[in-house]
XYZ file of C-alpha atoms in Angstrom:
373
model
C 109.133 -18.512 -3.179
C 107.659 -15.904 -5.483
C 109.827 -15.042 -8.483
C 108.254 -11.632 -9.164
C 110.526 -8.595 -9.251
C 110.246 -6.587 -6.009
C 108.572 -3.192 -6.006
C 111.007 -0.542 -4.759
C 109.301 2.133 -2.665
C 110.676 5.303 -1.100
C 109.098 5.385 2.346
C 109.492 9.168 2.582
C 107.105 9.798 -0.351
C 104.194 12.207 0.304
C 102.918 11.633 3.883
C 105.917 9.396 4.490
C 104.606 7.652 7.597
C 103.492 4.233 8.730
C 100.437 4.181 6.471
C 102.622 3.752 3.391
C 104.228 0.742 5.048
C 100.912 -0.852 6.051
C 99.298 -0.590 2.624
C 102.418 -1.766 0.799
C 102.915 -4.954 2.819
C 99.172 -5.714 2.910
C 98.941 -5.591 -0.872
C 102.256 -7.397 -1.243
C 100.976 -10.301 0.857
C 97.791 -10.589 -1.183
C 99.264 -10.468 -4.684
C 102.493 -12.294 -3.763
C 104.727 -9.520 -5.013
C 107.819 -8.622 -2.965
C 108.334 -5.059 -1.799
C 111.490 -3.294 -0.697
C 110.935 -0.076 1.247
C 113.681 2.378 2.192
C 113.703 5.777 3.923
C 110.952 4.532 6.240
C 109.499 7.436 8.269
C 112.564 9.459 7.291
C 111.088 12.782 8.410
C 109.795 11.523 11.767
C 111.539 11.915 15.107
C 112.918 9.362 15.603
C 112.902 7.947 12.040
C 112.426 4.309 11.133
C 110.213 1.582 12.544
C 108.630 1.903 15.969
C 107.445 -1.056 18.048
C 103.946 -0.832 16.580
C 105.165 -0.919 12.982
C 107.435 -3.876 13.673
C 104.593 -5.785 15.373
C 102.334 -5.197 12.355
C 105.022 -6.327 9.927
C 105.650 -9.500 11.899
C 101.934 -10.237 11.968
C 101.525 -9.926 8.188
C 104.712 -11.925 7.641
C 103.174 -14.695 9.727
C 99.955 -14.528 7.724
C 101.701 -15.140 4.409
C 104.868 -16.985 5.543
C 106.923 -14.038 4.285
C 110.667 -13.670 4.383
C 111.144 -10.393 6.236
C 114.427 -8.528 6.609
C 115.007 -5.290 8.497
C 112.156 -5.611 10.987
C 113.874 -4.017 13.967
C 112.985 -0.874 15.864
C 114.702 2.071 14.203
C 115.230 0.282 10.891
C 114.668 2.505 7.845
C 114.715 -0.311 5.265
C 112.744 -3.545 4.993
C 112.511 -6.311 2.424
C 109.236 -8.237 2.419
C 108.948 -11.389 0.291
C 105.537 -13.084 0.682
C 104.930 -16.785 0.119
C 101.251 -17.714 0.405
C 98.227 -16.939 2.531
C 97.186 -19.514 5.186
C 95.032 -22.383 3.922
C 93.023 -22.779 7.125
C 91.499 -20.387 9.600
C 93.706 -19.708 12.601
C 94.075 -17.555 15.658
C 96.745 -14.847 15.565
C 98.140 -12.494 18.186
C 100.043 -9.217 17.868
C 101.431 -7.127 20.706
C 103.918 -4.258 20.304
C 104.506 -4.266 24.054
C 103.620 -0.565 24.171
C 100.541 1.655 23.843
C 100.862 1.441 20.049
C 97.522 1.567 18.259
C 95.459 -1.622 18.081
C 93.432 -0.022 15.273
C 96.550 0.241 13.104
C 97.473 -3.405 13.790
C 94.034 -4.332 12.489
C 94.451 -2.150 9.402
C 97.606 -3.904 8.257
C 96.319 -7.457 8.795
C 92.632 -7.280 7.876
C 92.924 -7.423 4.048
C 95.064 -10.595 4.217
C 92.667 -12.416 6.526
C 89.609 -11.378 4.522
C 90.950 -13.341 1.555
C 92.492 -16.222 3.464
C 91.489 -19.591 1.915
C 89.546 -20.619 5.022
C 86.486 -22.742 4.283
C 85.811 -23.373 7.973
C 85.404 -21.002 10.895
C 86.559 -17.371 10.749
C 90.120 -16.412 11.535
C 90.570 -14.569 14.812
C 92.927 -11.842 15.958
C 93.871 -11.014 19.526
C 95.441 -7.579 19.375
C 97.099 -5.881 22.335
C 98.303 -2.323 22.852
C 96.568 1.037 22.967
C 92.841 1.205 22.253
C 92.757 5.003 22.262
C 96.120 6.278 21.073
C 97.363 9.513 19.558
C 97.892 9.861 15.795
C 95.732 6.796 15.128
C 92.050 5.851 14.890
C 90.497 5.263 18.291
C 89.108 1.745 18.561
C 85.610 3.234 18.862
C 86.061 4.775 15.411
C 87.043 1.373 14.055
C 83.994 -0.188 15.674
C 81.393 2.440 14.779
C 82.615 3.967 11.492
C 85.180 1.754 9.729
C 83.551 -1.667 10.199
C 80.026 -0.404 9.348
C 81.475 1.031 6.110
C 82.863 -2.413 5.222
C 79.534 -4.083 5.976
C 77.324 -1.615 4.146
C 79.379 -1.016 1.020
C 81.561 -4.119 0.604
C 79.490 -6.913 2.171
C 82.215 -7.745 4.708
C 81.389 -8.736 8.262
C 84.317 -8.702 10.695
C 83.208 -8.442 14.320
C 85.144 -6.665 17.055
C 85.041 -7.085 20.839
C 86.836 -4.671 23.154
C 88.014 -6.897 25.994
C 90.018 -4.266 27.870
C 90.917 -0.640 27.258
C 94.580 0.339 27.231
C 95.833 3.902 27.588
C 99.148 5.677 27.099
C 101.805 5.037 28.228
C 101.057 1.544 29.535
C 98.963 0.100 26.722
C 97.717 -3.284 27.834
C 94.421 -3.062 25.977
C 92.956 -6.169 24.327
C 90.670 -6.430 21.318
C 89.355 -9.620 19.701
C 88.395 -9.583 16.036
C 86.658 -12.361 14.115
C 87.160 -12.251 10.344
C 85.111 -14.482 8.016
C 86.989 -15.135 4.783
C 85.472 -14.321 1.404
C 86.273 -15.722 -2.061
C 86.288 -12.298 -3.706
C 86.145 -10.170 -5.636
C 84.832 -7.212 -3.658
C 82.069 -5.173 -5.286
C 82.830 -1.643 -6.486
C 81.649 1.223 -4.305
C 79.420 4.000 -5.601
C 78.903 6.613 -2.935
C 77.919 10.052 -4.185
C 74.773 10.970 -2.235
C 74.895 11.738 1.469
C 71.550 12.967 2.777
C 70.889 14.902 5.976
C 72.321 13.972 9.352
C 69.719 11.942 11.241
C 71.583 10.872 14.401
C 74.793 11.536 16.294
C 76.080 8.960 18.739
C 79.164 9.026 20.877
C 81.184 7.875 23.833
C 82.794 10.272 26.302
C 85.036 8.295 28.637
C 87.495 8.477 31.491
C 89.601 5.808 33.186
C 91.223 6.435 36.559
C 89.812 9.978 36.547
C 86.609 11.647 37.827
C 83.490 11.020 35.747
C 82.779 14.760 35.783
C 85.486 15.124 33.114
C 83.541 12.828 30.780
C 80.347 14.780 31.493
C 82.104 18.055 30.610
C 83.442 16.682 27.309
C 79.977 15.371 26.441
C 78.240 18.690 27.148
C 80.838 20.714 25.231
C 80.648 18.460 22.152
C 76.844 18.607 22.183
C 76.919 22.404 22.301
C 79.230 22.588 19.280
C 77.045 20.209 17.261
C 73.794 22.032 18.025
C 75.353 25.406 17.171
C 77.036 24.164 13.988
C 74.352 25.339 11.596
C 74.062 21.828 10.132
C 70.550 21.282 11.472
C 71.586 18.826 14.190
C 69.014 18.885 16.992
C 69.831 18.058 20.609
C 67.152 15.361 20.498
C 69.137 13.551 17.777
C 72.344 13.440 19.864
C 73.105 10.619 22.298
C 76.596 10.588 23.787
C 77.260 8.084 26.559
C 79.327 9.439 29.437
C 81.347 6.610 30.977
C 83.865 6.043 33.764
C 85.735 2.817 33.053
C 85.794 0.182 35.784
C 89.346 -0.547 36.981
C 89.034 -4.147 35.769
C 88.125 -2.947 32.252
C 91.072 -0.633 31.588
C 94.834 -0.377 32.029
C 96.183 3.046 32.931
C 94.461 6.412 33.086
C 93.018 8.236 30.118
C 90.132 10.215 28.736
C 88.617 11.212 25.436
C 85.524 11.392 23.317
C 84.512 9.728 20.054
C 81.525 10.840 17.974
C 79.868 9.325 14.924
C 77.051 10.733 12.818
C 74.800 8.782 10.442
C 72.956 10.362 7.519
C 69.653 9.480 5.871
C 71.526 7.767 3.017
C 73.616 5.613 5.362
C 76.888 7.551 5.383
C 78.786 7.541 8.684
C 81.256 10.215 9.805
C 83.518 10.386 12.839
C 85.104 12.985 15.059
C 87.216 12.502 18.165
C 89.686 14.002 20.607
C 91.888 12.644 23.377
C 92.204 14.192 26.804
C 95.633 15.519 27.699
C 97.172 16.468 30.993
C 96.546 20.129 31.718
C 93.910 20.528 28.977
C 90.386 21.559 30.002
C 87.906 18.741 29.196
C 85.590 21.374 27.740
C 88.277 22.117 25.154
C 88.582 18.387 24.379
C 84.827 18.028 23.862
C 84.730 21.080 21.598
C 87.677 19.732 19.627
C 85.820 16.472 18.908
C 82.641 18.322 18.020
C 84.477 20.647 15.639
C 86.204 17.720 13.938
C 82.860 16.017 13.296
C 81.349 19.282 12.055
C 84.303 19.777 9.709
C 83.853 16.276 8.314
C 80.155 16.959 7.709
C 80.465 20.501 6.320
C 82.197 19.620 3.042
C 79.260 17.636 1.637
C 81.225 14.461 0.890
C 80.151 10.919 1.741
C 83.103 9.837 3.917
C 85.183 11.575 6.560
C 88.871 12.425 6.262
C 89.937 9.133 7.877
C 87.719 6.792 5.901
C 88.868 8.649 2.799
C 92.309 7.033 2.962
C 91.326 3.787 4.721
C 88.966 2.825 1.875
C 91.650 3.098 -0.838
C 93.059 -0.427 -0.465
C 89.550 -1.898 -0.760
C 88.715 0.141 -3.872
C 91.977 -1.072 -5.426
C 91.063 -4.720 -4.710
C 87.434 -4.448 -5.869
C 86.200 -5.509 -9.281
C 84.903 -2.735 -11.487
C 84.613 1.022 -11.267
C 84.212 2.733 -7.892
C 83.199 6.374 -7.414
C 83.230 8.070 -4.000
C 82.554 11.721 -3.240
C 84.779 13.037 -0.447
C 85.907 16.191 1.242
C 89.200 17.824 0.251
C 91.804 15.202 -0.623
C 94.173 14.538 2.286
C 97.886 13.806 2.085
C 97.217 10.373 3.610
C 94.793 9.608 0.775
C 97.228 10.757 -1.881
C 99.813 8.474 -0.298
C 97.426 5.501 -0.191
C 96.579 5.972 -3.874
C 100.262 6.240 -4.815
C 101.146 3.008 -3.001
C 98.175 1.099 -4.428
C 99.137 2.097 -7.975
C 102.789 1.196 -7.413
C 102.068 -2.298 -6.063
C 98.969 -3.252 -8.098
C 97.472 -2.486 -11.497
C 94.592 -0.497 -9.995
C 94.021 2.881 -11.636
C 92.771 5.932 -9.766
C 91.468 9.289 -10.984
C 90.761 12.265 -8.730
C 88.604 15.234 -9.616
C 89.490 17.815 -6.991
C 88.002 21.172 -6.061
C 88.370 23.552 -3.128
C 85.369 22.035 -1.340
C 86.011 18.366 -2.030
C 86.925 15.642 -4.461
C 85.564 12.671 -6.362
C 87.775 9.587 -6.225
C 87.353 7.034 -8.998
C 89.079 3.665 -9.183
C 89.225 0.795 -11.623
C 90.068 -2.060 -9.269
C 91.957 -5.261 -9.982
C 89.116 -7.660 -9.116
C 91.214 -9.622 -6.628
C 90.045 -13.162 -5.846
C 91.220 -15.707 -3.322
C 94.534 -17.286 -4.415
C 93.269 -20.879 -4.598
C 90.335 -19.827 -6.785
C 92.550 -17.733 -9.043
C 94.820 -20.762 -9.613
C 91.841 -22.996 -10.362
C 90.553 -20.533 -12.946
């Protein structure tokens, strides 16, 4: 058992949601430093852990043989005492039993498995729940924006297969992820030049609903992009309009996910979920406007990658510099947690139009190699 003093965290700090929890326990597992978190999701209704949060905590606890107290639905306090990361590659499963986000289950577990001392085959995750959930990254964003960022800028190569889509309220989606382990440390990230948008890709989808809804979302998003004033031509836009086969999805749902790539290799996302009683044209425009907003500020990452990259910058060796749009509350929270749990140091130069995030990372290496050194 680790003898380090636990880090005490107020879970209501800044954004005060599940992200604070995910980053804290992910870093705790890696550096073998206990964390105690209270006031979890204190301002949410209802407060405390939901099924998805508890499933993620149990998964990370399994990954590092942690002693975990307070992991019940509704709990507002947890104590997480990690032991060690697994010494061989393994297959893991997590299932909240609801439509809770699969993308968020991956977020909390990925850093641990990347640094697992696994000289053989990659570790694998079978994650169940919602593939396209509210208040969370759609799995298409994870596949087409988040994972390409890890490959291009950090040399990581997890692969993701969507086995079955799962929609609210049933969930039931399945995603398989293969995660090759690395010795570490991660390289620093320098990302300050964006370039012009060269392509926009996307997926407009329905399950258990008429395909015409997907076509309407696609057309509306395309119109917004072409009229944005960002120089995006219709010829550079390719959005697939899809009606899911019944065997490939659980429940009914609809939505659209867009991703744009620039000449310098930056990727930005925008998305929207269909809702009962909401015109699909409105949904398509909503996704198009979100992508346009993420492109208009001149930064090199979108508002979601802005906070998702923080844990990796903290773990990297050396000085990272990333130009972003305006700093989000989620990003401020991610930085706060990373500095509380690790010795990483962040600096933010903010302006009305955007920010530059700098980080001196801790140069994390695989535990067995750190002991040998």
